[in-house]
């Protein structure tokens, strides 16, 4: 298999709205790919079509070698899915829930290890209904990975996570990626996409407006840098394509530059530019 996900000319027409308007996408096996875009851009619709949960209007779609509209249970068992909203039996404990889901898969991970990986060991005996919002989200993630998926769909997985839980989740995703899991991540957190994704695609109004590595998206790496420093005359700000040269000149003779920073546009700056008039 040369691609994990291949999409050509995908369209989804709802009765009164064209949600996906001719979308092309290729995700390589083992890649972490992030879909970014404003509310209503068509991300969830696209992902649901890839998961086989929604019918497309037109276009060609192959996921792990099969058309999701035709594929059966064996194919589904190779996927892990963390939906935007999930509901679980509130009376079951975390451990019971994770063990129960493990039974659906031919080669599941060890439930206790998965519970540990998502940081819920201390809550393993707690009922789902007694968990906080962020803890329930961690259960969703646990259920997404329990079946040892080849391809993992994560739709806004860290909504409601505290900062420590997000960092822990990032480590988990990096570990899964290192094991070869292909991951399609939808997120509104640009730092998350930057930390995790090999490539990102920005969707606006059902179309991809840019796709690249987080470092290069929208010409980011080649954009001018802003150099800031202070001296006895006050604060200075200069924009330059050659910040190393400027800083070398300014610091000639070992002169220390107070408050020196060199910045390029953040992924968020580039993203906001890209969706600008298309949102
Ligand atoms: N079942 C549906 N029937 C009609 N229109 C729908 C349906 N589902 C989604 N839409 C519309 O399609 C568009 C794309 O929705 P979608 O949920 O794919 O966006 P999204 O990019 O995932 O947004 P968000 O970031 O808010 O999750 C929206 O305008 C939405 O109102």
CSV table of C-alpha atoms and ligand atoms in Angstrom, one decimal, residues 12-20 37-48 54 84 155-156 186 188 203 206, ligand 1:
chain,number,residue,atom,x,y,z
A,12,UNK,CA,-20.4,16.5,0.0
A,13,UNK,CA,-23.6,18.3,-0.8
A,14,UNK,CA,-26.1,18.6,2.1
A,15,UNK,CA,-29.6,19.6,1.0
A,16,UNK,CA,-28.8,23.3,1.3
A,17,UNK,CA,-25.1,23.5,1.7
A,18,UNK,CA,-22.0,22.3,-0.2
A,19,UNK,CA,-19.8,21.3,2.8
A,20,UNK,CA,-16.9,19.8,0.9
A,37,UNK,CA,-9.8,25.2,9.6
A,38,UNK,CA,-12.5,27.4,11.0
A,39,UNK,CA,-15.8,26.2,12.4
A,40,UNK,CA,-18.0,24.8,9.6
A,41,UNK,CA,-15.1,24.5,7.1
A,42,UNK,CA,-15.9,20.9,6.4
A,43,UNK,CA,-13.3,19.0,8.5
A,44,UNK,CA,-15.7,16.7,10.4
A,45,UNK,CA,-17.7,16.0,7.3
A,46,UNK,CA,-14.5,15.0,5.5
A,47,UNK,CA,-13.3,12.8,8.4
A,48,UNK,CA,-16.7,11.1,8.7
A,54,UNK,CA,-21.1,9.4,6.0
A,84,UNK,CA,-15.8,15.1,18.7
A,155,UNK,CA,-11.3,14.9,16.1
A,156,UNK,CA,-10.4,17.7,18.5
A,186,UNK,CA,-8.3,17.6,13.6
A,188,UNK,CA,-8.2,24.1,16.7
A,203,UNK,CA,-9.5,23.8,4.9
A,206,UNK,CA,-14.8,22.9,1.9
B,1,LIG,N1,-26.0,16.7,8.7
B,1,LIG,C1,-25.9,18.0,8.1
B,1,LIG,N2,-26.8,18.5,7.4
B,1,LIG,C2,-26.7,19.7,6.8
B,1,LIG,N3,-25.6,20.5,6.9
B,1,LIG,C3,-24.6,20.0,7.7
B,1,LIG,C4,-24.7,18.7,8.3
B,1,LIG,N4,-23.5,18.5,8.9
B,1,LIG,C5,-22.7,19.6,8.7
B,1,LIG,N5,-23.3,20.5,8.0
B,1,LIG,C6,-22.8,21.8,7.5
B,1,LIG,O1,-21.7,21.6,6.7
B,1,LIG,C7,-20.7,22.5,7.0
B,1,LIG,C8,-19.4,21.8,7.4
B,1,LIG,O2,-19.6,21.2,8.7
B,1,LIG,P1,-18.4,20.4,9.4
B,1,LIG,O3,-19.0,19.8,10.7
B,1,LIG,O4,-17.8,19.4,8.5
B,1,LIG,O5,-17.4,21.5,9.8
B,1,LIG,P2,-16.1,21.5,10.7
B,1,LIG,O6,-15.0,22.0,9.9
B,1,LIG,O7,-15.9,20.1,11.3
B,1,LIG,O8,-16.4,22.5,11.9
B,1,LIG,P3,-16.0,22.6,13.4
B,1,LIG,O9,-14.6,23.1,13.5
B,1,LIG,O10,-17.0,23.5,14.0
B,1,LIG,O11,-16.1,21.2,14.0
B,1,LIG,C9,-21.2,23.4,8.1
B,1,LIG,O12,-21.7,24.6,7.4
B,1,LIG,C10,-22.4,22.6,8.7
B,1,LIG,O13,-23.4,23.5,9.1
